[in-house]
């Protein structure tokens, strides 16, 4: 790959060539030398200034391998190795700050919600007259526990999503942690004068906790996404190359929460009951479920303190609102989102709905193979052990998704399509040969399909839907859009729960696969691929749309690679013109520079959006300077020092 010192532009300037600086065409050598490092970063453009998605396939593959894996990959490993040599714990601390803390809320809620399903067999074993035969408890209240939990989550997803865009990200983050902490205190201390009274109390405590859980979805997604761009910087390599990894690394903490929930329950029950096998005493079950809720309550209290001390969480939102002259909730952008991005709403919400049907349906496998492998089993430990294995397999999928989701040759869209199609295949095969695969002779093949479906669910739609439901929308409505998509997804879980109560197991296998096929189709038709797209460029396009000038935008955000098939069919990308856009971006930079110069001050705490020599260049070529002015030696020295050109 060519180096900056190979630039013919600076060699020509150094030789005494003169050009009109007011010309901002891509063939204006001094302007290319000054603005290319800003407008054509080497992680997205080759040495000729061609966008990576415009390269022929062979060159595109080489570009990605050379830069993303070669330059960037080697640099990251070198930094990790250097940190480890200075301090062996440094890489762990960095991972904790980059993934564990941002995803702590999802990790804690993953622990608790997984616990609800895990402790239910314990309740049914000890309080049969309440949880199984419904002699002393109203069956509708026992059944409503899961529905109230989901209802609370949906309320939180929509409500906190709107709050996150209206009041701010930090408000939503702190509020979520406080509500979850309150919910866990209530769950740990839940009681009643009768079993039925306790069930009612338990159900409403879950509803309250669910509101906090729901808010975690839009808040974690937006915070993880917007923190990938350093505070005050217009665009960054970190955002373009690692934005997806930043979000999915936080999201996969949900898997770790599920893992540790099973471990804690197994240890506590073994100690409290004197072993893992039945019979289980009421005292042992009381200890097991209350301790399982008390532990995450401690973690959530720490999370409240951490989030109250977060800084700059609202910077990206405030910056975009300021540019749009909005102070409260951006209703205008919300309306425009439905009119201009309606297909994207269908994709992000519809595929999440389809995925949650699959996520819920995955449990169908486990109940069947446990009956065959361990007939007449009454120990909850058996199910918990298989849950632990399944979560471990899922974690492999989570991490692989995090590693490949930013790869320009695979990325979000293909990861989701492939994941949906594999789940479709893995469910359709046993559907039409159910007796064959559930027989003792072939049960291990059935079991393998169960684990593979879990793997491809995480290494596919479950990870991707969480990311794109925020990523494909502008910052001013990002949390609202994510909350809406997540709430529609939860409707998929509700629909599956209701549907499954009316059909037998084999019929369930007939029904579930088609949601995978539908998810793959919706992804292909309506979901744009934002892999490698700078979010700053997407925001720039949105400003044009918001001003009623959408047709004037001609940058990479409407490149065919970053549009859905539907958007391409509708002609959205027909005005794509990188040469024209290069001029427009320089004009926009100049206009912003003049506006800031008129104010006389810059935003407190922000870094300059361009280098000092660019600032000097705009100063010399402002209205009061002749159009024939050329960069001085001071300009060239600044360029060489900043970019490495010589």
PDB file of C-alpha atoms in Angstrom, residues 266-365:
ATOM      1  CA  UNK A 266     -26.887 -24.683  41.182  1.00  0.00           C
ATOM      2  CA  UNK A 267     -24.455 -23.789  43.968  1.00  0.00           C
ATOM      3  CA  UNK A 268     -27.059 -22.178  46.249  1.00  0.00           C
ATOM      4  CA  UNK A 269     -29.603 -24.987  45.822  1.00  0.00           C
ATOM      5  CA  UNK A 270     -26.952 -27.640  46.398  1.00  0.00           C
ATOM      6  CA  UNK A 271     -25.931 -25.955  49.664  1.00  0.00           C
ATOM      7  CA  UNK A 272     -29.448 -25.087  50.874  1.00  0.00           C
ATOM      8  CA  UNK A 273     -30.996 -28.451  49.969  1.00  0.00           C
ATOM      9  CA  UNK A 274     -28.036 -30.648  50.842  1.00  0.00           C
ATOM     10  CA  UNK A 275     -27.853 -31.783  47.206  1.00  0.00           C
ATOM     11  CA  UNK A 276     -29.344 -31.116  43.815  1.00  0.00           C
ATOM     12  CA  UNK A 277     -31.886 -33.921  43.633  1.00  0.00           C
ATOM     13  CA  UNK A 278     -35.478 -33.913  44.936  1.00  0.00           C
ATOM     14  CA  UNK A 279     -37.241 -33.758  47.257  1.00  0.00           C
ATOM     15  CA  UNK A 280     -36.774 -30.010  47.664  1.00  0.00           C
ATOM     16  CA  UNK A 281     -37.761 -28.287  50.886  1.00  0.00           C
ATOM     17  CA  UNK A 282     -39.678 -25.020  51.000  1.00  0.00           C
ATOM     18  CA  UNK A 283     -36.850 -23.470  52.990  1.00  0.00           C
ATOM     19  CA  UNK A 284     -34.261 -24.470  50.378  1.00  0.00           C
ATOM     20  CA  UNK A 285     -36.341 -23.025  47.543  1.00  0.00           C
ATOM     21  CA  UNK A 286     -36.967 -19.809  49.482  1.00  0.00           C
ATOM     22  CA  UNK A 287     -33.228 -19.402  50.026  1.00  0.00           C
ATOM     23  CA  UNK A 288     -32.376 -20.268  46.411  1.00  0.00           C
ATOM     24  CA  UNK A 289     -34.709 -17.816  44.725  1.00  0.00           C
ATOM     25  CA  UNK A 290     -34.193 -14.945  47.177  1.00  0.00           C
ATOM     26  CA  UNK A 291     -30.399 -15.217  47.092  1.00  0.00           C
ATOM     27  CA  UNK A 292     -30.519 -15.415  43.289  1.00  0.00           C
ATOM     28  CA  UNK A 293     -32.261 -12.002  43.268  1.00  0.00           C
ATOM     29  CA  UNK A 294     -30.208 -10.435  46.079  1.00  0.00           C
ATOM     30  CA  UNK A 295     -26.874 -10.940  44.305  1.00  0.00           C
ATOM     31  CA  UNK A 296     -27.737  -8.869  41.183  1.00  0.00           C
ATOM     32  CA  UNK A 297     -29.311  -6.244  43.466  1.00  0.00           C
ATOM     33  CA  UNK A 298     -25.826  -5.547  44.837  1.00  0.00           C
ATOM     34  CA  UNK A 299     -24.417  -5.304  41.317  1.00  0.00           C
ATOM     35  CA  UNK A 300     -27.237  -2.995  40.247  1.00  0.00           C
ATOM     36  CA  UNK A 301     -26.587  -0.659  43.187  1.00  0.00           C
ATOM     37  CA  UNK A 302     -22.973  -0.340  42.020  1.00  0.00           C
ATOM     38  CA  UNK A 303     -24.239   0.270  38.481  1.00  0.00           C
ATOM     39  CA  UNK A 304     -26.379   3.180  39.724  1.00  0.00           C
ATOM     40  CA  UNK A 305     -23.308   4.828  41.242  1.00  0.00           C
ATOM     41  CA  UNK A 306     -21.240   4.238  38.093  1.00  0.00           C
ATOM     42  CA  UNK A 307     -23.844   5.734  35.774  1.00  0.00           C
ATOM     43  CA  UNK A 308     -24.369   8.782  37.935  1.00  0.00           C
ATOM     44  CA  UNK A 309     -20.690   9.580  37.387  1.00  0.00           C
ATOM     45  CA  UNK A 310     -20.664   9.112  33.606  1.00  0.00           C
ATOM     46  CA  UNK A 311     -19.589  12.098  31.507  1.00  0.00           C
ATOM     47  CA  UNK A 312     -20.314  13.197  27.929  1.00  0.00           C
ATOM     48  CA  UNK A 313     -23.081  10.606  27.446  1.00  0.00           C
ATOM     49  CA  UNK A 314     -25.347  13.230  25.873  1.00  0.00           C
ATOM     50  CA  UNK A 315     -22.748  14.915  23.667  1.00  0.00           C
ATOM     51  CA  UNK A 316     -23.678  13.332  20.329  1.00  0.00           C
ATOM     52  CA  UNK A 317     -27.414  13.868  20.881  1.00  0.00           C
ATOM     53  CA  UNK A 318     -26.945  17.489  21.969  1.00  0.00           C
ATOM     54  CA  UNK A 319     -24.654  18.213  19.028  1.00  0.00           C
ATOM     55  CA  UNK A 320     -27.171  16.924  16.471  1.00  0.00           C
ATOM     56  CA  UNK A 321     -30.058  18.746  18.173  1.00  0.00           C
ATOM     57  CA  UNK A 322     -28.030  21.953  18.164  1.00  0.00           C
ATOM     58  CA  UNK A 323     -27.386  21.646  14.439  1.00  0.00           C
ATOM     59  CA  UNK A 324     -31.129  21.167  13.894  1.00  0.00           C
ATOM     60  CA  UNK A 325     -32.115  23.982  16.308  1.00  0.00           C
ATOM     61  CA  UNK A 326     -34.057  21.545  18.512  1.00  0.00           C
ATOM     62  CA  UNK A 327     -34.211  21.783  22.301  1.00  0.00           C
ATOM     63  CA  UNK A 328     -36.796  19.165  23.310  1.00  0.00           C
ATOM     64  CA  UNK A 329     -37.977  16.055  21.523  1.00  0.00           C
ATOM     65  CA  UNK A 330     -37.383  16.158  17.776  1.00  0.00           C
ATOM     66  CA  UNK A 331     -40.905  15.356  16.549  1.00  0.00           C
ATOM     67  CA  UNK A 332     -40.070  16.569  13.060  1.00  0.00           C
ATOM     68  CA  UNK A 333     -37.288  13.984  12.759  1.00  0.00           C
ATOM     69  CA  UNK A 334     -39.603  11.288  14.119  1.00  0.00           C
ATOM     70  CA  UNK A 335     -42.180  12.031  11.409  1.00  0.00           C
ATOM     71  CA  UNK A 336     -39.491  12.102   8.732  1.00  0.00           C
ATOM     72  CA  UNK A 337     -38.146   8.777   9.986  1.00  0.00           C
ATOM     73  CA  UNK A 338     -41.448   7.079   9.238  1.00  0.00           C
ATOM     74  CA  UNK A 339     -41.764   8.736   5.815  1.00  0.00           C
ATOM     75  CA  UNK A 340     -38.146   8.359   4.647  1.00  0.00           C
ATOM     76  CA  UNK A 341     -37.051   5.301   6.626  1.00  0.00           C
ATOM     77  CA  UNK A 342     -40.305   3.336   6.725  1.00  0.00           C
ATOM     78  CA  UNK A 343     -38.640   0.345   5.098  1.00  0.00           C
ATOM     79  CA  UNK A 344     -35.932   0.410   7.732  1.00  0.00           C
ATOM     80  CA  UNK A 345     -38.564   0.459  10.482  1.00  0.00           C
ATOM     81  CA  UNK A 346     -40.156  -2.618   8.909  1.00  0.00           C
ATOM     82  CA  UNK A 347     -36.769  -4.328   8.730  1.00  0.00           C
ATOM     83  CA  UNK A 348     -35.546  -3.588  12.256  1.00  0.00           C
ATOM     84  CA  UNK A 349     -38.885  -4.235  13.981  1.00  0.00           C
ATOM     85  CA  UNK A 350     -40.008  -7.102  11.736  1.00  0.00           C
ATOM     86  CA  UNK A 351     -36.770  -9.053  11.933  1.00  0.00           C
ATOM     87  CA  UNK A 352     -36.655  -8.595  15.714  1.00  0.00           C
ATOM     88  CA  UNK A 353     -40.198 -10.015  15.897  1.00  0.00           C
ATOM     89  CA  UNK A 354     -39.149 -13.027  13.810  1.00  0.00           C
ATOM     90  CA  UNK A 355     -36.011 -13.516  15.892  1.00  0.00           C
ATOM     91  CA  UNK A 356     -37.873 -13.532  19.200  1.00  0.00           C
ATOM     92  CA  UNK A 357     -40.198 -16.247  17.914  1.00  0.00           C
ATOM     93  CA  UNK A 358     -37.052 -18.280  17.226  1.00  0.00           C
ATOM     94  CA  UNK A 359     -35.438 -17.334  20.521  1.00  0.00           C
ATOM     95  CA  UNK A 360     -38.510 -18.598  22.381  1.00  0.00           C
ATOM     96  CA  UNK A 361     -38.863 -21.620  20.100  1.00  0.00           C
ATOM     97  CA  UNK A 362     -35.318 -22.769  20.796  1.00  0.00           C
ATOM     98  CA  UNK A 363     -36.550 -24.129  24.139  1.00  0.00           C
ATOM     99  CA  UNK A 364     -38.662 -26.682  22.263  1.00  0.00           C
ATOM    100  CA  UNK A 365     -35.591 -28.776  21.531  1.00  0.00           C
TER     101      UNK A 365
END
